JSON list of C-alpha atoms in Angstrom, two decimals:
[
{"chain": "A", "resi": 277, "resn": "ALA", "atom": "CA", "xyz": [8.18, 16.06, 19.58]},
{"chain": "A", "resi": 278, "resn": "CYS", "atom": "CA", "xyz": [5.55, 18.60, 20.65]},
{"chain": "A", "resi": 279, "resn": "LEU", "atom": "CA", "xyz": [3.69, 16.32, 23.01]},
{"chain": "A", "resi": 280, "resn": "LEU", "atom": "CA", "xyz": [6.69, 14.94, 24.92]},
{"chain": "A", "resi": 281, "resn": "PRO", "atom": "CA", "xyz": [7.58, 18.27, 26.66]},
{"chain": "A", "resi": 282, "resn": "VAL", "atom": "CA", "xyz": [3.87, 18.76, 27.49]},
{"chain": "A", "resi": 283, "resn": "PHE", "atom": "CA", "xyz": [3.72, 15.29, 29.09]},
{"chain": "A", "resi": 284, "resn": "MET", "atom": "CA", "xyz": [7.00, 15.90, 30.92]},
{"chain": "A", "resi": 285, "resn": "LEU", "atom": "CA", "xyz": [5.57, 19.06, 32.50]},
{"chain": "A", "resi": 286, "resn": "GLY", "atom": "CA", "xyz": [2.93, 17.01, 34.29]},
{"chain": "A", "resi": 287, "resn": "HIS", "atom": "CA", "xyz": [5.23, 14.15, 35.33]},
{"chain": "A", "resi": 288, "resn": "PRO", "atom": "CA", "xyz": [6.46, 14.13, 38.96]},
{"chain": "A", "resi": 289, "resn": "LEU", "atom": "CA", "xyz": [9.95, 13.09, 37.82]},
{"chain": "A", "resi": 290, "resn": "PHE", "atom": "CA", "xyz": [10.41, 16.48, 36.12]},
{"chain": "A", "resi": 291, "resn": "LYS", "atom": "CA", "xyz": [8.73, 18.63, 38.79]},
{"chain": "A", "resi": 292, "resn": "GLY", "atom": "CA", "xyz": [10.58, 21.91, 39.32]},
{"chain": "A", "resi": 293, "resn": "LYS", "atom": "CA", "xyz": [12.85, 21.36, 36.29]},
{"chain": "A", "resi": 294, "resn": "GLU", "atom": "CA", "xyz": [12.97, 23.67, 33.30]},
{"chain": "A", "resi": 295, "resn": "ILE", "atom": "CA", "xyz": [11.73, 21.89, 30.22]},
{"chain": "A", "resi": 296, "resn": "ARG", "atom": "CA", "xyz": [12.06, 23.12, 26.64]},
{"chain": "A", "resi": 297, "resn": "GLY", "atom": "CA", "xyz": [11.20, 21.41, 23.37]},
{"chain": "A", "resi": 298, "resn": "PHE", "atom": "CA", "xyz": [12.68, 22.16, 19.92]},
{"chain": "A", "resi": 299, "resn": "PRO", "atom": "CA", "xyz": [10.56, 20.32, 17.35]},
{"chain": "A", "resi": 300, "resn": "PHE", "atom": "CA", "xyz": [11.28, 20.60, 13.64]},
{"chain": "A", "resi": 301, "resn": "ALA", "atom": "CA", "xyz": [8.15, 20.99, 11.49]},
{"chain": "A", "resi": 302, "resn": "PRO", "atom": "CA", "xyz": [5.58, 19.33, 13.76]},
{"chain": "A", "resi": 303, "resn": "PRO", "atom": "CA", "xyz": [2.04, 18.85, 12.49]},
{"chain": "A", "resi": 304, "resn": "ALA", "atom": "CA", "xyz": [-0.72, 21.27, 13.44]},
{"chain": "A", "resi": 305, "resn": "MET", "atom": "CA", "xyz": [-2.37, 19.59, 16.41]},
{"chain": "A", "resi": 306, "resn": "PHE", "atom": "CA", "xyz": [-3.62, 22.19, 18.88]},
{"chain": "A", "resi": 307, "resn": "PRO", "atom": "CA", "xyz": [-6.54, 24.65, 18.92]},
{"chain": "A", "resi": 308, "resn": "LYS", "atom": "CA", "xyz": [-5.37, 28.23, 18.38]},
{"chain": "A", "resi": 309, "resn": "ALA", "atom": "CA", "xyz": [-5.81, 29.37, 22.01]},
{"chain": "A", "resi": 310, "resn": "LEU", "atom": "CA", "xyz": [-3.67, 26.51, 23.33]},
{"chain": "A", "resi": 311, "resn": "ALA", "atom": "CA", "xyz": [-1.06, 26.71, 20.54]},
{"chain": "A", "resi": 312, "resn": "ASN", "atom": "CA", "xyz": [-0.53, 30.43, 21.21]},
{"chain": "A", "resi": 313, "resn": "CYS", "atom": "CA", "xyz": [-0.77, 30.54, 25.01]},
{"chain": "A", "resi": 314, "resn": "PRO", "atom": "CA", "xyz": [2.30, 32.02, 26.77]},
{"chain": "A", "resi": 315, "resn": "ARG", "atom": "CA", "xyz": [3.17, 28.76, 28.52]},
{"chain": "A", "resi": 316, "resn": "MET", "atom": "CA", "xyz": [3.23, 26.87, 25.20]},
{"chain": "A", "resi": 317, "resn": "LYS", "atom": "CA", "xyz": [5.29, 29.66, 23.59]},
{"chain": "A", "resi": 318, "resn": "ASN", "atom": "CA", "xyz": [7.89, 29.32, 26.38]},
{"chain": "A", "resi": 319, "resn": "LEU", "atom": "CA", "xyz": [7.83, 25.53, 26.26]},
{"chain": "A", "resi": 320, "resn": "LEU", "atom": "CA", "xyz": [8.24, 24.96, 22.50]},
{"chain": "A", "resi": 321, "resn": "THR", "atom": "CA", "xyz": [10.48, 26.59, 19.91]},
{"chain": "A", "resi": 322, "resn": "VAL", "atom": "CA", "xyz": [9.46, 25.32, 16.48]},
{"chain": "A", "resi": 323, "resn": "VAL", "atom": "CA", "xyz": [11.38, 25.55, 13.21]},
{"chain": "A", "resi": 324, "resn": "ALA", "atom": "CA", "xyz": [9.61, 25.18, 9.85]},
{"chain": "A", "resi": 325, "resn": "TYR", "atom": "CA", "xyz": [11.14, 25.41, 6.37]},
{"chain": "A", "resi": 326, "resn": "GLN", "atom": "CA", "xyz": [9.60, 26.89, 3.21]},
{"chain": "A", "resi": 327, "resn": "GLU", "atom": "CA", "xyz": [6.38, 25.09, 2.19]},
{"chain": "A", "resi": 328, "resn": "ASP", "atom": "CA", "xyz": [7.03, 21.94, 4.23]},
{"chain": "A", "resi": 329, "resn": "LEU", "atom": "CA", "xyz": [3.82, 19.90, 3.99]},
{"chain": "A", "resi": 330, "resn": "VAL", "atom": "CA", "xyz": [3.76, 18.47, 7.52]},
{"chain": "A", "resi": 331, "resn": "PRO", "atom": "CA", "xyz": [3.08, 21.65, 9.59]},
{"chain": "A", "resi": 332, "resn": "ARG", "atom": "CA", "xyz": [0.38, 22.59, 7.08]},
{"chain": "A", "resi": 333, "resn": "MET", "atom": "CA", "xyz": [-1.39, 19.25, 7.11]},
{"chain": "A", "resi": 334, "resn": "SER", "atom": "CA", "xyz": [-4.59, 18.91, 9.10]},
{"chain": "A", "resi": 335, "resn": "VAL", "atom": "CA", "xyz": [-8.12, 17.74, 8.37]},
{"chain": "A", "resi": 336, "resn": "PHE", "atom": "CA", "xyz": [-9.14, 21.40, 8.03]},
{"chain": "A", "resi": 337, "resn": "SER", "atom": "CA", "xyz": [-6.39, 22.27, 5.54]},
{"chain": "A", "resi": 338, "resn": "MET", "atom": "CA", "xyz": [-7.04, 19.08, 3.52]},
{"chain": "A", "resi": 339, "resn": "HIS", "atom": "CA", "xyz": [-10.73, 19.99, 3.26]},
{"chain": "A", "resi": 340, "resn": "ARG", "atom": "CA", "xyz": [-9.76, 23.49, 2.14]},
{"chain": "A", "resi": 341, "resn": "LEU", "atom": "CA", "xyz": [-7.37, 22.03, -0.45]},
{"chain": "A", "resi": 342, "resn": "ARG", "atom": "CA", "xyz": [-10.11, 19.75, -1.77]},
{"chain": "A", "resi": 343, "resn": "ARG", "atom": "CA", "xyz": [-12.46, 22.73, -2.23]},
{"chain": "A", "resi": 344, "resn": "GLN", "atom": "CA", "xyz": [-9.71, 24.70, -3.99]},
{"chain": "A", "resi": 345, "resn": "ILE", "atom": "CA", "xyz": [-9.00, 21.80, -6.36]},
{"chain": "A", "resi": 346, "resn": "ILE", "atom": "CA", "xyz": [-12.70, 21.46, -7.23]},
{"chain": "A", "resi": 347, "resn": "HIS", "atom": "CA", "xyz": [-12.94, 25.22, -7.80]},
{"chain": "A", "resi": 348, "resn": "GLU", "atom": "CA", "xyz": [-9.87, 25.17, -10.09]},
{"chain": "A", "resi": 349, "resn": "LEU", "atom": "CA", "xyz": [-11.15, 22.12, -12.00]},
{"chain": "A", "resi": 350, "resn": "ARG", "atom": "CA", "xyz": [-14.45, 23.90, -12.63]},
{"chain": "A", "resi": 351, "resn": "ALA", "atom": "CA", "xyz": [-12.58, 26.96, -13.89]},
{"chain": "A", "resi": 352, "resn": "VAL", "atom": "CA", "xyz": [-10.53, 24.77, -16.25]},
{"chain": "A", "resi": 353, "resn": "ARG", "atom": "CA", "xyz": [-13.70, 22.98, -17.38]},
{"chain": "A", "resi": 354, "resn": "ASP", "atom": "CA", "xyz": [-15.45, 26.27, -18.13]},
{"chain": "A", "resi": 355, "resn": "GLN", "atom": "CA", "xyz": [-12.43, 27.48, -20.10]},
{"chain": "A", "resi": 356, "resn": "ASN", "atom": "CA", "xyz": [-12.26, 24.18, -22.03]},
{"chain": "A", "resi": 357, "resn": "ILE", "atom": "CA", "xyz": [-15.99, 24.33, -22.84]},
{"chain": "A", "resi": 358, "resn": "SER", "atom": "CA", "xyz": [-15.57, 27.86, -24.15]},
{"chain": "A", "resi": 359, "resn": "GLU", "atom": "CA", "xyz": [-12.55, 26.88, -26.28]},
{"chain": "A", "resi": 360, "resn": "SER", "atom": "CA", "xyz": [-14.26, 23.71, -27.55]},
{"chain": "A", "resi": 361, "resn": "LEU", "atom": "CA", "xyz": [-17.36, 25.61, -28.61]},
{"chain": "A", "resi": 362, "resn": "LYS", "atom": "CA", "xyz": [-15.23, 28.22, -30.39]},
{"chain": "A", "resi": 363, "resn": "ALA", "atom": "CA", "xyz": [-13.44, 25.42, -32.26]},
{"chain": "A", "resi": 364, "resn": "GLY", "atom": "CA", "xyz": [-16.74, 23.71, -33.10]},
{"chain": "A", "resi": 365, "resn": "ALA", "atom": "CA", "xyz": [-15.96, 20.62, -30.98]},
{"chain": "A", "resi": 366, "resn": "GLN", "atom": "CA", "xyz": [-17.96, 18.97, -28.20]},
{"chain": "A", "resi": 367, "resn": "PRO", "atom": "CA", "xyz": [-16.70, 19.32, -24.59]},
{"chain": "A", "resi": 368, "resn": "ASP", "atom": "CA", "xyz": [-15.73, 16.21, -22.60]},
{"chain": "A", "resi": 369, "resn": "GLU", "atom": "CA", "xyz": [-18.98, 15.01, -20.98]},
{"chain": "A", "resi": 370, "resn": "ASN", "atom": "CA", "xyz": [-17.25, 12.59, -18.56]},
{"chain": "A", "resi": 371, "resn": "PHE", "atom": "CA", "xyz": [-15.30, 15.47, -17.00]},
{"chain": "A", "resi": 372, "resn": "ASP", "atom": "CA", "xyz": [-18.54, 17.44, -16.64]},
{"chain": "A", "resi": 373, "resn": "ALA", "atom": "CA", "xyz": [-20.41, 14.52, -15.06]},
{"chain": "A", "resi": 374, "resn": "VAL", "atom": "CA", "xyz": [-17.81, 14.08, -12.31]},
{"chain": "A", "resi": 375, "resn": "LEU", "atom": "CA", "xyz": [-17.71, 17.77, -11.41]},
{"chain": "A", "resi": 376, "resn": "ASP", "atom": "CA", "xyz": [-21.47, 18.20, -11.53]},
{"chain": "A", "resi": 377, "resn": "THR", "atom": "CA", "xyz": [-21.92, 15.58, -8.79]},
{"chain": "A", "resi": 378, "resn": "VAL", "atom": "CA", "xyz": [-19.93, 17.74, -6.35]},
{"chain": "A", "resi": 379, "resn": "ASP", "atom": "CA", "xyz": [-21.93, 20.26, -4.34]},
{"chain": "A", "resi": 380, "resn": "GLU", "atom": "CA", "xyz": [-19.42, 22.85, -3.12]},
{"chain": "A", "resi": 381, "resn": "LYS", "atom": "CA", "xyz": [-21.82, 24.44, -0.62]},
{"chain": "A", "resi": 382, "resn": "ALA", "atom": "CA", "xyz": [-22.63, 21.06, 0.93]},
{"chain": "A", "resi": 383, "resn": "LEU", "atom": "CA", "xyz": [-18.90, 20.25, 1.12]},
{"chain": "A", "resi": 384, "resn": "LEU", "atom": "CA", "xyz": [-18.19, 23.56, 2.84]},
{"chain": "A", "resi": 385, "resn": "ALA", "atom": "CA", "xyz": [-20.98, 23.01, 5.38]},
{"chain": "A", "resi": 386, "resn": "MET", "atom": "CA", "xyz": [-19.80, 19.45, 6.07]},
{"chain": "A", "resi": 387, "resn": "ASP", "atom": "CA", "xyz": [-16.17, 20.57, 6.42]},
{"chain": "A", "resi": 388, "resn": "GLU", "atom": "CA", "xyz": [-17.09, 23.34, 8.86]},
{"chain": "A", "resi": 389, "resn": "ARG", "atom": "CA", "xyz": [-19.10, 20.87, 10.99]},
{"chain": "A", "resi": 390, "resn": "ASN", "atom": "CA", "xyz": [-16.48, 18.13, 11.01]},
{"chain": "A", "resi": 391, "resn": "SER", "atom": "CA", "xyz": [-13.19, 19.99, 11.32]},
{"chain": "A", "resi": 392, "resn": "ALA", "atom": "CA", "xyz": [-11.77, 22.97, 13.12]},
{"chain": "A", "resi": 393, "resn": "PRO", "atom": "CA", "xyz": [-8.50, 24.66, 12.25]},
{"chain": "A", "resi": 394, "resn": "LEU", "atom": "CA", "xyz": [-5.56, 23.24, 14.18]},
{"chain": "A", "resi": 395, "resn": "HIS", "atom": "CA", "xyz": [-2.34, 25.15, 14.77]},
{"chain": "A", "resi": 396, "resn": "VAL", "atom": "CA", "xyz": [1.36, 24.51, 15.17]},
{"chain": "A", "resi": 397, "resn": "PRO", "atom": "CA", "xyz": [2.14, 25.21, 18.85]},
{"chain": "A", "resi": 398, "resn": "GLY", "atom": "CA", "xyz": [4.82, 27.37, 20.44]},
{"chain": "A", "resi": 399, "resn": "THR", "atom": "CA", "xyz": [7.14, 30.07, 19.17]},
{"chain": "A", "resi": 400, "resn": "ILE", "atom": "CA", "xyz": [7.57, 29.40, 15.44]},
{"chain": "A", "resi": 401, "resn": "TYR", "atom": "CA", "xyz": [10.55, 30.37, 13.29]},
{"chain": "A", "resi": 402, "resn": "HIS", "atom": "CA", "xyz": [9.94, 30.02, 9.57]},
{"chain": "A", "resi": 403, "resn": "MET", "atom": "CA", "xyz": [13.01, 29.68, 7.33]},
{"chain": "A", "resi": 404, "resn": "LEU", "atom": "CA", "xyz": [12.83, 30.75, 3.69]},
{"chain": "A", "resi": 405, "resn": "SER", "atom": "CA", "xyz": [15.63, 30.26, 1.16]},
{"chain": "A", "resi": 406, "resn": "GLN", "atom": "CA", "xyz": [16.16, 32.42, -1.89]},
{"chain": "A", "resi": 407, "resn": "GLU", "atom": "CA", "xyz": [18.93, 32.53, -4.47]},
{"chain": "A", "resi": 408, "resn": "GLN", "atom": "CA", "xyz": [21.44, 35.35, -3.91]},
{"chain": "A", "resi": 409, "resn": "GLY", "atom": "CA", "xyz": [20.53, 38.24, -6.20]},
{"chain": "A", "resi": 410, "resn": "CYS", "atom": "CA", "xyz": [17.32, 36.64, -7.48]},
{"chain": "A", "resi": 411, "resn": "SER", "atom": "CA", "xyz": [14.90, 39.50, -8.12]},
{"chain": "A", "resi": 412, "resn": "VAL", "atom": "CA", "xyz": [11.85, 37.21, -8.31]},
{"chain": "A", "resi": 413, "resn": "CYS", "atom": "CA", "xyz": [12.10, 35.75, -4.80]},
{"chain": "A", "resi": 414, "resn": "THR", "atom": "CA", "xyz": [13.35, 39.08, -3.39]},
{"chain": "A", "resi": 415, "resn": "LEU", "atom": "CA", "xyz": [10.18, 40.73, -4.67]},
{"chain": "A", "resi": 416, "resn": "CYS", "atom": "CA", "xyz": [7.72, 38.21, -3.25]},
{"chain": "A", "resi": 417, "resn": "PHE", "atom": "CA", "xyz": [9.80, 37.35, -0.13]},
{"chain": "A", "resi": 418, "resn": "GLN", "atom": "CA", "xyz": [8.65, 33.74, -0.24]},
{"chain": "A", "resi": 419, "resn": "ALA", "atom": "CA", "xyz": [10.55, 31.87, -2.92]},
{"chain": "A", "resi": 420, "resn": "CYS", "atom": "CA", "xyz": [7.40, 29.93, -3.89]},
{"chain": "A", "resi": 421, "resn": "CYS", "atom": "CA", "xyz": [7.12, 31.18, -7.48]},
{"chain": "A", "resi": 422, "resn": "CYS", "atom": "CA", "xyz": [10.80, 31.51, -8.24]},
{"chain": "A", "resi": 423, "resn": "PRO", "atom": "CA", "xyz": [12.51, 29.53, -11.03]},
{"chain": "A", "resi": 424, "resn": "CYS", "atom": "CA", "xyz": [15.56, 29.09, -8.76]},
{"chain": "A", "resi": 425, "resn": "ARG", "atom": "CA", "xyz": [13.59, 26.83, -6.36]},
{"chain": "A", "resi": 426, "resn": "GLY", "atom": "CA", "xyz": [14.62, 23.21, -6.12]},
{"chain": "A", "resi": 427, "resn": "ALA", "atom": "CA", "xyz": [18.01, 23.66, -7.75]},
{"chain": "A", "resi": 428, "resn": "VAL", "atom": "CA", "xyz": [21.01, 22.18, -5.97]},
{"chain": "A", "resi": 429, "resn": "ALA", "atom": "CA", "xyz": [23.68, 24.81, -5.51]},
{"chain": "A", "resi": 430, "resn": "PRO", "atom": "CA", "xyz": [26.81, 25.26, -3.39]},
{"chain": "A", "resi": 431, "resn": "LEU", "atom": "CA", "xyz": [26.46, 26.63, 0.13]},
{"chain": "A", "resi": 432, "resn": "GLY", "atom": "CA", "xyz": [26.34, 30.39, 0.15]},
{"chain": "A", "resi": 433, "resn": "THR", "atom": "CA", "xyz": [24.52, 30.53, -3.21]},
{"chain": "A", "resi": 434, "resn": "TYR", "atom": "CA", "xyz": [21.22, 30.69, -1.38]},
{"chain": "A", "resi": 435, "resn": "LYS", "atom": "CA", "xyz": [20.36, 33.17, 1.31]},
{"chain": "A", "resi": 436, "resn": "THR", "atom": "CA", "xyz": [18.19, 31.78, 4.08]},
{"chain": "A", "resi": 437, "resn": "ILE", "atom": "CA", "xyz": [16.12, 34.25, 6.02]},
{"chain": "A", "resi": 438, "resn": "VAL", "atom": "CA", "xyz": [14.21, 33.56, 9.22]},
{"chain": "A", "resi": 439, "resn": "TYR", "atom": "CA", "xyz": [11.20, 35.33, 10.62]},
{"chain": "A", "resi": 440, "resn": "LYS", "atom": "CA", "xyz": [8.97, 34.75, 13.63]},
{"chain": "A", "resi": 441, "resn": "ALA", "atom": "CA", "xyz": [5.75, 33.32, 12.22]},
{"chain": "A", "resi": 442, "resn": "LYS", "atom": "CA", "xyz": [2.21, 33.18, 13.52]},
{"chain": "A", "resi": 443, "resn": "SER", "atom": "CA", "xyz": [0.50, 29.82, 13.74]},
{"chain": "A", "resi": 444, "resn": "ASP", "atom": "CA", "xyz": [-2.00, 31.08, 11.11]},
{"chain": "A", "resi": 445, "resn": "THR", "atom": "CA", "xyz": [0.83, 30.98, 8.55]},
{"chain": "A", "resi": 446, "resn": "PHE", "atom": "CA", "xyz": [0.45, 27.21, 8.29]},
{"chain": "A", "resi": 447, "resn": "GLN", "atom": "CA", "xyz": [-3.30, 26.96, 7.73]},
{"chain": "A", "resi": 448, "resn": "GLU", "atom": "CA", "xyz": [-3.03, 26.29, 4.01]},
{"chain": "A", "resi": 449, "resn": "VAL", "atom": "CA", "xyz": [-1.22, 23.58, 2.06]},
{"chain": "A", "resi": 450, "resn": "MET", "atom": "CA", "xyz": [1.14, 25.24, -0.42]},
{"chain": "A", "resi": 451, "resn": "VAL", "atom": "CA", "xyz": [1.19, 22.86, -3.38]},
{"chain": "A", "resi": 452, "resn": "SER", "atom": "CA", "xyz": [4.65, 22.70, -4.92]},
{"chain": "A", "resi": 453, "resn": "ASP", "atom": "CA", "xyz": [7.04, 20.10, -6.29]},
{"chain": "A", "resi": 454, "resn": "GLN", "atom": "CA", "xyz": [9.19, 20.60, -3.17]},
{"chain": "A", "resi": 455, "resn": "MET", "atom": "CA", "xyz": [6.56, 20.39, -0.41]},
{"chain": "A", "resi": 456, "resn": "THR", "atom": "CA", "xyz": [7.48, 16.84, 0.67]},
{"chain": "A", "resi": 457, "resn": "HIS", "atom": "CA", "xyz": [11.21, 17.22, 0.00]},
{"chain": "A", "resi": 458, "resn": "GLU", "atom": "CA", "xyz": [11.29, 20.26, 2.29]},
{"chain": "A", "resi": 459, "resn": "HIS", "atom": "CA", "xyz": [10.38, 18.08, 5.26]},
{"chain": "A", "resi": 460, "resn": "LEU", "atom": "CA", "xyz": [13.53, 15.98, 4.92]},
{"chain": "A", "resi": 461, "resn": "PRO", "atom": "CA", "xyz": [16.25, 16.49, 7.56]},
{"chain": "A", "resi": 462, "resn": "SER", "atom": "CA", "xyz": [18.73, 17.25, 4.75]},
{"chain": "A", "resi": 463, "resn": "SER", "atom": "CA", "xyz": [16.64, 20.28, 3.68]},
{"chain": "A", "resi": 464, "resn": "TYR", "atom": "CA", "xyz": [16.65, 21.62, 7.23]},
{"chain": "A", "resi": 465, "resn": "GLU", "atom": "CA", "xyz": [20.36, 20.93, 7.61]},
{"chain": "A", "resi": 466, "resn": "ARG", "atom": "CA", "xyz": [21.13, 22.83, 4.40]},
{"chain": "A", "resi": 467, "resn": "ALA", "atom": "CA", "xyz": [18.97, 25.81, 5.41]},
{"chain": "A", "resi": 468, "resn": "LEU", "atom": "CA", "xyz": [20.61, 25.95, 8.84]},
{"chain": "A", "resi": 469, "resn": "GLN", "atom": "CA", "xyz": [24.07, 25.72, 7.28]},
{"chain": "A", "resi": 470, "resn": "ASP", "atom": "CA", "xyz": [23.17, 28.61, 4.96]},
{"chain": "A", "resi": 471, "resn": "LEU", "atom": "CA", "xyz": [22.19, 30.62, 8.04]},
{"chain": "A", "resi": 472, "resn": "ILE", "atom": "CA", "xyz": [25.58, 29.89, 9.63]},
{"chain": "A", "resi": 473, "resn": "VAL", "atom": "CA", "xyz": [27.42, 30.85, 6.39]},
{"chain": "A", "resi": 474, "resn": "ASP", "atom": "CA", "xyz": [25.51, 34.17, 6.36]}
]
């Protein structure tokens, strides 16, 4: 959806015609300078919803996620070792052996050599839904930590807000139980209907 308008710009059939693209949640595929250039901003208007996985998915973000998972696993391991020793038990050696084979510094160096951050192109509008009157998601603005997330409710129960996002917003995978569901057309349809109801 992002590439078609770009290709059309260079095609003689469309010479002199105004071309606009309106992709929903495209993957990050352009270097930052190209994704944010004025011509690309005028060409593409992108809509992304909540923590939708697709715009956040790139080799760079997957490498970052892998490092975060390893870091968290080591933190859990250290906590488990401490608790096991306090209880007089032996920690799980298999878990230790797997984590000890991973060299985080080497992974970081390899990731930096082999991948560069890619960005979602164009003018990006990010939709966020929060339950009406929910103090948790009102406080943090992004309904990521709210217990109301994922519930099915009648239209008008949720308030959908939209803001103009920077391409940097989508550099990190937000792990949640909804991250794949939020890419479905039905999720976008519901969010857009909530905007119309508002």
